[in-house]
């Protein structure tokens, strides 16, 4: 399922390929808005847009995988927290210390993964700039707080002399904590990259005066003025459509 912007981007790139290919046998060379437009410029714009589009596609796949990886890693928290509580039953720990541990375990266990149905929608719509990425961003504090609570839980468990590796696998808890930090960091990094890549693609296609759509429009005007409204040249290029996205 493609989004509206993704479809518009692909169609504009395809249209520019058609325009550039058709005009390759004509000498296109004119100045518009202080920009020299010629056959080489049209070809360069086409290639730049295709490369920018491919970059967004690759990063989108990376982002989706990073999102899935983070969800899968955080889902392990509930099992880890329940394991801690189970192992504590065999230890002689004061009620006050147990309450501290229970409160932290409660915070850690408060993690609720994104429902599979919702996650699929997020992955499908991740191409859109803004809405869905913002929704994931808004949950960032939740992941940070839970990771911090888990770190505090580990520190607390380590502080009790009667808790060791034979009773609670603290090293395993630390390993999971490191995975939480890593998967969250990778997601942030890829998210930043995809936002920048999307901005680059948008500018390549839609930037005023120098973007693919505006250059294509100016080129079509050049062909109409050069060959006339009734010419086969104008008839051909006029049928090639370019659209802006809102």
PDB file of C-alpha atoms in Angstrom:
ATOM      1  CA  UNK A   1       0.000   0.000   0.000  1.00  0.00           C
ATOM      2  CA  UNK A   2       1.562   3.284  -1.114  1.00  0.00           C
ATOM      3  CA  UNK A   3       0.903   6.661   0.485  1.00  0.00           C
ATOM      4  CA  UNK A   4      -0.290   9.659  -1.514  1.00  0.00           C
ATOM      5  CA  UNK A   5       3.085  11.426  -1.336  1.00  0.00           C
ATOM      6  CA  UNK A   6       4.960   8.258  -2.300  1.00  0.00           C
ATOM      7  CA  UNK A   7       2.723   7.793  -5.345  1.00  0.00           C
ATOM      8  CA  UNK A   8       3.083  11.456  -6.362  1.00  0.00           C
ATOM      9  CA  UNK A   9       6.873  11.312  -6.006  1.00  0.00           C
ATOM     10  CA  UNK A  10       7.118   8.183  -8.143  1.00  0.00           C
ATOM     11  CA  UNK A  11       4.808   9.615 -10.811  1.00  0.00           C
ATOM     12  CA  UNK A  12       6.743  12.891 -11.029  1.00  0.00           C
ATOM     13  CA  UNK A  13      10.045  11.049 -11.385  1.00  0.00           C
ATOM     14  CA  UNK A  14       8.552   8.815 -14.077  1.00  0.00           C
ATOM     15  CA  UNK A  15       7.174  11.863 -15.901  1.00  0.00           C
ATOM     16  CA  UNK A  16      10.573  13.581 -15.783  1.00  0.00           C
ATOM     17  CA  UNK A  17      12.171  10.469 -17.263  1.00  0.00           C
ATOM     18  CA  UNK A  18       9.660  10.607 -20.120  1.00  0.00           C
ATOM     19  CA  UNK A  19      10.208  14.323 -20.685  1.00  0.00           C
ATOM     20  CA  UNK A  20      13.987  14.066 -20.566  1.00  0.00           C
ATOM     21  CA  UNK A  21      13.998  11.045 -22.875  1.00  0.00           C
ATOM     22  CA  UNK A  22      11.716  12.696 -25.439  1.00  0.00           C
ATOM     23  CA  UNK A  23      13.705  15.940 -25.449  1.00  0.00           C
ATOM     24  CA  UNK A  24      17.056  14.174 -25.793  1.00  0.00           C
ATOM     25  CA  UNK A  25      16.784  14.547 -29.568  1.00  0.00           C
ATOM     26  CA  UNK A  26      16.047  18.286 -29.251  1.00  0.00           C
ATOM     27  CA  UNK A  27      18.396  21.049 -28.196  1.00  0.00           C
ATOM     28  CA  UNK A  28      16.999  22.393 -24.963  1.00  0.00           C
ATOM     29  CA  UNK A  29      18.900  25.406 -23.671  1.00  0.00           C
ATOM     30  CA  UNK A  30      17.263  28.361 -21.955  1.00  0.00           C
ATOM     31  CA  UNK A  31      17.404  30.458 -18.824  1.00  0.00           C
ATOM     32  CA  UNK A  32      14.569  30.555 -16.320  1.00  0.00           C
ATOM     33  CA  UNK A  33      14.643  32.296 -12.931  1.00  0.00           C
ATOM     34  CA  UNK A  34      18.460  32.579 -13.118  1.00  0.00           C
ATOM     35  CA  UNK A  35      18.732  28.844 -13.777  1.00  0.00           C
ATOM     36  CA  UNK A  36      20.236  27.443 -16.967  1.00  0.00           C
ATOM     37  CA  UNK A  37      18.075  24.555 -18.166  1.00  0.00           C
ATOM     38  CA  UNK A  38      19.358  22.180 -20.814  1.00  0.00           C
ATOM     39  CA  UNK A  39      19.276  18.487 -21.667  1.00  0.00           C
ATOM     40  CA  UNK A  40      22.055  17.698 -19.198  1.00  0.00           C
ATOM     41  CA  UNK A  41      20.175  19.546 -16.440  1.00  0.00           C
ATOM     42  CA  UNK A  42      16.997  17.545 -17.080  1.00  0.00           C
ATOM     43  CA  UNK A  43      18.917  14.278 -16.972  1.00  0.00           C
ATOM     44  CA  UNK A  44      20.748  15.326 -13.807  1.00  0.00           C
ATOM     45  CA  UNK A  45      17.471  16.236 -12.071  1.00  0.00           C
ATOM     46  CA  UNK A  46      15.985  12.880 -13.041  1.00  0.00           C
ATOM     47  CA  UNK A  47      18.956  10.960 -11.640  1.00  0.00           C
ATOM     48  CA  UNK A  48      19.073  13.055  -8.459  1.00  0.00           C
ATOM     49  CA  UNK A  49      15.383  12.421  -7.798  1.00  0.00           C
ATOM     50  CA  UNK A  50      15.745   8.679  -8.403  1.00  0.00           C
ATOM     51  CA  UNK A  51      18.725   8.476  -6.037  1.00  0.00           C
ATOM     52  CA  UNK A  52      16.936  10.508  -3.355  1.00  0.00           C
ATOM     53  CA  UNK A  53      13.846   8.313  -3.688  1.00  0.00           C
ATOM     54  CA  UNK A  54      15.916   5.144  -3.392  1.00  0.00           C
ATOM     55  CA  UNK A  55      17.650   6.515  -0.299  1.00  0.00           C
ATOM     56  CA  UNK A  56      14.280   7.135   1.368  1.00  0.00           C
ATOM     57  CA  UNK A  57      13.122   3.621   0.456  1.00  0.00           C
ATOM     58  CA  UNK A  58      16.252   2.005   1.955  1.00  0.00           C
ATOM     59  CA  UNK A  59      16.019   4.069   5.141  1.00  0.00           C
ATOM     60  CA  UNK A  60      12.307   3.314   5.427  1.00  0.00           C
ATOM     61  CA  UNK A  61      13.088  -0.406   5.490  1.00  0.00           C
ATOM     62  CA  UNK A  62      15.820   0.217   8.066  1.00  0.00           C
ATOM     63  CA  UNK A  63      13.477   2.300  10.194  1.00  0.00           C
ATOM     64  CA  UNK A  64      10.732  -0.314  10.113  1.00  0.00           C
ATOM     65  CA  UNK A  65      13.182  -3.019  11.149  1.00  0.00           C
ATOM     66  CA  UNK A  66      14.596  -0.823  13.925  1.00  0.00           C
ATOM     67  CA  UNK A  67      11.081  -0.197  15.222  1.00  0.00           C
ATOM     68  CA  UNK A  68      10.317  -3.922  15.243  1.00  0.00           C
ATOM     69  CA  UNK A  69      13.638  -4.668  16.972  1.00  0.00           C
ATOM     70  CA  UNK A  70      12.920  -2.167  19.723  1.00  0.00           C
ATOM     71  CA  UNK A  71       9.439  -3.553  20.307  1.00  0.00           C
ATOM     72  CA  UNK A  72      10.730  -7.134  20.440  1.00  0.00           C
ATOM     73  CA  UNK A  73      13.482  -6.181  22.913  1.00  0.00           C
ATOM     74  CA  UNK A  74      11.179  -4.263  25.249  1.00  0.00           C
ATOM     75  CA  UNK A  75       8.714  -7.151  25.255  1.00  0.00           C
ATOM     76  CA  UNK A  76      11.379  -9.148  27.129  1.00  0.00           C
ATOM     77  CA  UNK A  77      11.040  -6.800  30.097  1.00  0.00           C
ATOM     78  CA  UNK A  78       7.888  -8.390  31.491  1.00  0.00           C
ATOM     79  CA  UNK A  79       9.469 -11.844  31.517  1.00  0.00           C
ATOM     80  CA  UNK A  80      12.614 -10.484  33.148  1.00  0.00           C
ATOM     81  CA  UNK A  81      10.636  -8.597  35.818  1.00  0.00           C
ATOM     82  CA  UNK A  82       8.476 -11.619  36.636  1.00  0.00           C
ATOM     83  CA  UNK A  83      11.608 -13.753  36.872  1.00  0.00           C
ATOM     84  CA  UNK A  84      13.075 -11.352  39.427  1.00  0.00           C
ATOM     85  CA  UNK A  85       9.945 -11.550  41.581  1.00  0.00           C
ATOM     86  CA  UNK A  86       9.926 -15.338  41.394  1.00  0.00           C
ATOM     87  CA  UNK A  87      13.566 -15.607  42.415  1.00  0.00           C
ATOM     88  CA  UNK A  88      13.079 -13.179  45.308  1.00  0.00           C
ATOM     89  CA  UNK A  89      10.700 -15.601  46.999  1.00  0.00           C
ATOM     90  CA  UNK A  90      13.624 -17.807  47.934  1.00  0.00           C
ATOM     91  CA  UNK A  91      15.551 -14.993  49.593  1.00  0.00           C
ATOM     92  CA  UNK A  92      15.389 -13.489  53.053  1.00  0.00           C
ATOM     93  CA  UNK A  93      14.767  -9.825  52.271  1.00  0.00           C
ATOM     94  CA  UNK A  94      13.081  -7.249  54.479  1.00  0.00           C
ATOM     95  CA  UNK A  95       9.617  -5.995  53.602  1.00  0.00           C
ATOM     96  CA  UNK A  96      10.941  -2.481  53.027  1.00  0.00           C
ATOM     97  CA  UNK A  97      13.509  -3.707  50.496  1.00  0.00           C
ATOM     98  CA  UNK A  98      10.916  -5.885  48.800  1.00  0.00           C
ATOM     99  CA  UNK A  99       8.575  -2.909  48.441  1.00  0.00           C
ATOM    100  CA  UNK A 100      11.330  -0.903  46.720  1.00  0.00           C
ATOM    101  CA  UNK A 101      11.920  -3.769  44.309  1.00  0.00           C
ATOM    102  CA  UNK A 102       8.187  -4.259  43.709  1.00  0.00           C
ATOM    103  CA  UNK A 103       7.749  -0.569  42.858  1.00  0.00           C
ATOM    104  CA  UNK A 104      10.558  -0.690  40.300  1.00  0.00           C
ATOM    105  CA  UNK A 105       9.317  -3.981  38.851  1.00  0.00           C
ATOM    106  CA  UNK A 106       5.888  -2.377  38.502  1.00  0.00           C
ATOM    107  CA  UNK A 107       7.383   0.508  36.510  1.00  0.00           C
ATOM    108  CA  UNK A 108       9.334  -1.874  34.307  1.00  0.00           C
ATOM    109  CA  UNK A 109       6.287  -4.077  33.738  1.00  0.00           C
ATOM    110  CA  UNK A 110       4.188  -1.049  32.747  1.00  0.00           C
ATOM    111  CA  UNK A 111       5.594  -1.322  29.238  1.00  0.00           C
ATOM    112  CA  UNK A 112       2.885  -2.051  26.704  1.00  0.00           C
ATOM    113  CA  UNK A 113       4.109  -2.912  23.260  1.00  0.00           C
ATOM    114  CA  UNK A 114       2.503  -1.407  20.211  1.00  0.00           C
ATOM    115  CA  UNK A 115      -0.301  -3.727  19.169  1.00  0.00           C
ATOM    116  CA  UNK A 116       0.512  -5.793  16.082  1.00  0.00           C
ATOM    117  CA  UNK A 117      -2.332  -4.238  14.099  1.00  0.00           C
ATOM    118  CA  UNK A 118      -1.220  -0.718  14.993  1.00  0.00           C
ATOM    119  CA  UNK A 119       2.416  -1.564  14.353  1.00  0.00           C
ATOM    120  CA  UNK A 120       1.570  -2.735  10.831  1.00  0.00           C
ATOM    121  CA  UNK A 121      -0.220   0.551  10.159  1.00  0.00           C
ATOM    122  CA  UNK A 122       2.781   2.476  11.433  1.00  0.00           C
ATOM    123  CA  UNK A 123       5.078   0.542   9.142  1.00  0.00           C
ATOM    124  CA  UNK A 124       2.794   1.050   6.151  1.00  0.00           C
ATOM    125  CA  UNK A 125       2.435   4.768   6.751  1.00  0.00           C
ATOM    126  CA  UNK A 126       5.976   5.531   7.877  1.00  0.00           C
ATOM    127  CA  UNK A 127       6.608   7.203   4.498  1.00  0.00           C
ATOM    128  CA  UNK A 128       4.375  10.089   5.537  1.00  0.00           C
ATOM    129  CA  UNK A 129       6.267  13.009   7.046  1.00  0.00           C
ATOM    130  CA  UNK A 130       4.931  14.007  10.424  1.00  0.00           C
ATOM    131  CA  UNK A 131       1.891  12.264  11.793  1.00  0.00           C
ATOM    132  CA  UNK A 132       3.033   8.704  12.435  1.00  0.00           C
ATOM    133  CA  UNK A 133       6.660   9.505  13.164  1.00  0.00           C
ATOM    134  CA  UNK A 134       5.423  12.091  15.663  1.00  0.00           C
ATOM    135  CA  UNK A 135       3.196   9.490  17.298  1.00  0.00           C
ATOM    136  CA  UNK A 136       6.209   7.233  17.819  1.00  0.00           C
ATOM    137  CA  UNK A 137       8.277  10.199  19.031  1.00  0.00           C
ATOM    138  CA  UNK A 138       5.650  10.997  21.667  1.00  0.00           C
ATOM    139  CA  UNK A 139       6.181   7.561  23.203  1.00  0.00           C
ATOM    140  CA  UNK A 140       9.925   8.148  23.565  1.00  0.00           C
ATOM    141  CA  UNK A 141       9.644   9.363  27.172  1.00  0.00           C
ATOM    142  CA  UNK A 142       7.925   6.104  28.069  1.00  0.00           C
ATOM    143  CA  UNK A 143      10.807   4.019  26.737  1.00  0.00           C
ATOM    144  CA  UNK A 144      13.363   6.236  28.476  1.00  0.00           C
ATOM    145  CA  UNK A 145      11.586   6.078  31.837  1.00  0.00           C
ATOM    146  CA  UNK A 146      11.217   2.308  31.683  1.00  0.00           C
ATOM    147  CA  UNK A 147      14.871   1.847  30.740  1.00  0.00           C
ATOM    148  CA  UNK A 148      15.878   4.070  33.674  1.00  0.00           C
ATOM    149  CA  UNK A 149      13.626   2.125  36.062  1.00  0.00           C
ATOM    150  CA  UNK A 150      15.198  -1.119  34.877  1.00  0.00           C
ATOM    151  CA  UNK A 151      18.693   0.292  35.517  1.00  0.00           C
ATOM    152  CA  UNK A 152      17.642   1.351  39.030  1.00  0.00           C
ATOM    153  CA  UNK A 153      16.235  -2.133  39.634  1.00  0.00           C
ATOM    154  CA  UNK A 154      19.541  -3.722  38.652  1.00  0.00           C
ATOM    155  CA  UNK A 155      21.488  -1.305  40.890  1.00  0.00           C
ATOM    156  CA  UNK A 156      19.173  -2.060  43.792  1.00  0.00           C
ATOM    157  CA  UNK A 157      19.516  -5.811  43.364  1.00  0.00           C
ATOM    158  CA  UNK A 158      23.300  -5.504  43.204  1.00  0.00           C
ATOM    159  CA  UNK A 159      23.334  -3.506  46.445  1.00  0.00           C
ATOM    160  CA  UNK A 160      21.933  -6.421  48.454  1.00  0.00           C
ATOM    161  CA  UNK A 161      24.699  -8.717  49.643  1.00  0.00           C
ATOM    162  CA  UNK A 162      22.418 -11.755  49.866  1.00  0.00           C
ATOM    163  CA  UNK A 163      21.572 -11.508  46.162  1.00  0.00           C
ATOM    164  CA  UNK A 164      24.150 -12.966  43.805  1.00  0.00           C
ATOM    165  CA  UNK A 165      24.371 -14.548  40.360  1.00  0.00           C
ATOM    166  CA  UNK A 166      23.232 -17.902  41.722  1.00  0.00           C
ATOM    167  CA  UNK A 167      19.891 -16.499  42.837  1.00  0.00           C
ATOM    168  CA  UNK A 168      19.175 -13.761  40.278  1.00  0.00           C
ATOM    169  CA  UNK A 169      20.957 -13.556  36.942  1.00  0.00           C
ATOM    170  CA  UNK A 170      22.069  -9.951  37.265  1.00  0.00           C
ATOM    171  CA  UNK A 171      24.498 -10.226  34.353  1.00  0.00           C
ATOM    172  CA  UNK A 172      21.597 -11.303  32.132  1.00  0.00           C
ATOM    173  CA  UNK A 173      19.558  -8.323  33.343  1.00  0.00           C
ATOM    174  CA  UNK A 174      22.467  -6.004  32.499  1.00  0.00           C
ATOM    175  CA  UNK A 175      22.743  -7.547  29.048  1.00  0.00           C
ATOM    176  CA  UNK A 176      19.042  -6.911  28.456  1.00  0.00           C
ATOM    177  CA  UNK A 177      19.419  -3.338  29.704  1.00  0.00           C
ATOM    178  CA  UNK A 178      22.213  -2.738  27.203  1.00  0.00           C
ATOM    179  CA  UNK A 179      20.008  -4.123  24.428  1.00  0.00           C
ATOM    180  CA  UNK A 180      17.228  -1.737  25.435  1.00  0.00           C
ATOM    181  CA  UNK A 181      19.595   1.217  25.182  1.00  0.00           C
ATOM    182  CA  UNK A 182      21.064   0.021  21.874  1.00  0.00           C
ATOM    183  CA  UNK A 183      17.777  -0.667  20.077  1.00  0.00           C
ATOM    184  CA  UNK A 184      16.376   2.660  21.223  1.00  0.00           C
ATOM    185  CA  UNK A 185      19.515   4.523  20.099  1.00  0.00           C
ATOM    186  CA  UNK A 186      19.517   2.860  16.678  1.00  0.00           C
ATOM    187  CA  UNK A 187      15.861   3.764  16.162  1.00  0.00           C
ATOM    188  CA  UNK A 188      16.578   7.417  16.995  1.00  0.00           C
ATOM    189  CA  UNK A 189      19.531   7.507  14.605  1.00  0.00           C
ATOM    190  CA  UNK A 190      17.623   5.963  11.701  1.00  0.00           C
ATOM    191  CA  UNK A 191      14.627   8.207  12.379  1.00  0.00           C
ATOM    192  CA  UNK A 192      16.873  11.275  12.106  1.00  0.00           C
ATOM    193  CA  UNK A 193      18.347   9.938   8.863  1.00  0.00           C
ATOM    194  CA  UNK A 194      14.979   9.217   7.275  1.00  0.00           C
ATOM    195  CA  UNK A 195      13.613  12.653   8.192  1.00  0.00           C
ATOM    196  CA  UNK A 196      16.632  14.309   6.546  1.00  0.00           C
ATOM    197  CA  UNK A 197      16.387  12.009   3.511  1.00  0.00           C
ATOM    198  CA  UNK A 198      12.709  12.817   3.104  1.00  0.00           C
ATOM    199  CA  UNK A 199      13.452  16.541   3.254  1.00  0.00           C
ATOM    200  CA  UNK A 200      16.131  16.043   0.609  1.00  0.00           C
ATOM    201  CA  UNK A 201      13.727  14.163  -1.657  1.00  0.00           C
ATOM    202  CA  UNK A 202      11.042  16.814  -1.207  1.00  0.00           C
ATOM    203  CA  UNK A 203      13.482  19.615  -2.120  1.00  0.00           C
ATOM    204  CA  UNK A 204      14.759  17.708  -5.145  1.00  0.00           C
ATOM    205  CA  UNK A 205      11.246  17.323  -6.525  1.00  0.00           C
ATOM    206  CA  UNK A 206       9.259  20.272  -5.173  1.00  0.00           C
ATOM    207  CA  UNK A 207      11.613  23.114  -4.213  1.00  0.00           C
ATOM    208  CA  UNK A 208      10.472  26.380  -5.774  1.00  0.00           C
ATOM    209  CA  UNK A 209      12.228  27.303  -9.027  1.00  0.00           C
ATOM    210  CA  UNK A 210      14.932  24.614  -8.888  1.00  0.00           C
ATOM    211  CA  UNK A 211      12.922  21.499  -8.065  1.00  0.00           C
ATOM    212  CA  UNK A 212      12.022  18.855 -10.632  1.00  0.00           C
ATOM    213  CA  UNK A 213       8.367  19.924 -10.937  1.00  0.00           C
ATOM    214  CA  UNK A 214       9.092  23.621 -11.491  1.00  0.00           C
ATOM    215  CA  UNK A 215      11.908  22.894 -13.961  1.00  0.00           C
ATOM    216  CA  UNK A 216       9.629  20.508 -15.859  1.00  0.00           C
ATOM    217  CA  UNK A 217       6.905  23.163 -16.010  1.00  0.00           C
ATOM    218  CA  UNK A 218       9.362  25.791 -17.311  1.00  0.00           C
ATOM    219  CA  UNK A 219      10.648  23.319 -19.891  1.00  0.00           C
ATOM    220  CA  UNK A 220       7.140  22.641 -21.143  1.00  0.00           C
ATOM    221  CA  UNK A 221       6.540  26.393 -21.447  1.00  0.00           C
ATOM    222  CA  UNK A 222       9.804  26.684 -23.402  1.00  0.00           C
ATOM    223  CA  UNK A 223       8.676  23.959 -25.815  1.00  0.00           C
ATOM    224  CA  UNK A 224       5.266  25.600 -26.338  1.00  0.00           C
ATOM    225  CA  UNK A 225       6.803  28.990 -27.034  1.00  0.00           C
ATOM    226  CA  UNK A 226       9.496  27.527 -29.268  1.00  0.00           C
ATOM    227  CA  UNK A 227       7.361  25.177 -31.407  1.00  0.00           C
ATOM    228  CA  UNK A 228       3.835  26.581 -31.023  1.00  0.00           C
ATOM    229  CA  UNK A 229       0.550  25.343 -29.614  1.00  0.00           C
ATOM    230  CA  UNK A 230      -0.262  23.246 -32.685  1.00  0.00           C
ATOM    231  CA  UNK A 231       3.082  21.492 -33.004  1.00  0.00           C
ATOM    232  CA  UNK A 232       3.637  17.775 -32.461  1.00  0.00           C
ATOM    233  CA  UNK A 233       6.409  18.706 -30.017  1.00  0.00           C
ATOM    234  CA  UNK A 234       4.019  20.632 -27.796  1.00  0.00           C
ATOM    235  CA  UNK A 235       1.341  17.968 -28.136  1.00  0.00           C
ATOM    236  CA  UNK A 236       3.789  15.392 -26.821  1.00  0.00           C
ATOM    237  CA  UNK A 237       5.214  17.332 -23.857  1.00  0.00           C
ATOM    238  CA  UNK A 238       1.846  18.796 -22.841  1.00  0.00           C
ATOM    239  CA  UNK A 239       0.540  15.281 -22.175  1.00  0.00           C
ATOM    240  CA  UNK A 240       3.277  14.609 -19.604  1.00  0.00           C
ATOM    241  CA  UNK A 241       1.844  15.575 -16.231  1.00  0.00           C
ATOM    242  CA  UNK A 242       3.566  16.772 -13.077  1.00  0.00           C
ATOM    243  CA  UNK A 243       1.850  17.310  -9.741  1.00  0.00           C
ATOM    244  CA  UNK A 244       2.659  19.028  -6.500  1.00  0.00           C
ATOM    245  CA  UNK A 245       1.736  17.525  -3.141  1.00  0.00           C
ATOM    246  CA  UNK A 246       0.131  19.647  -0.444  1.00  0.00           C
TER     247      UNK A 246
END
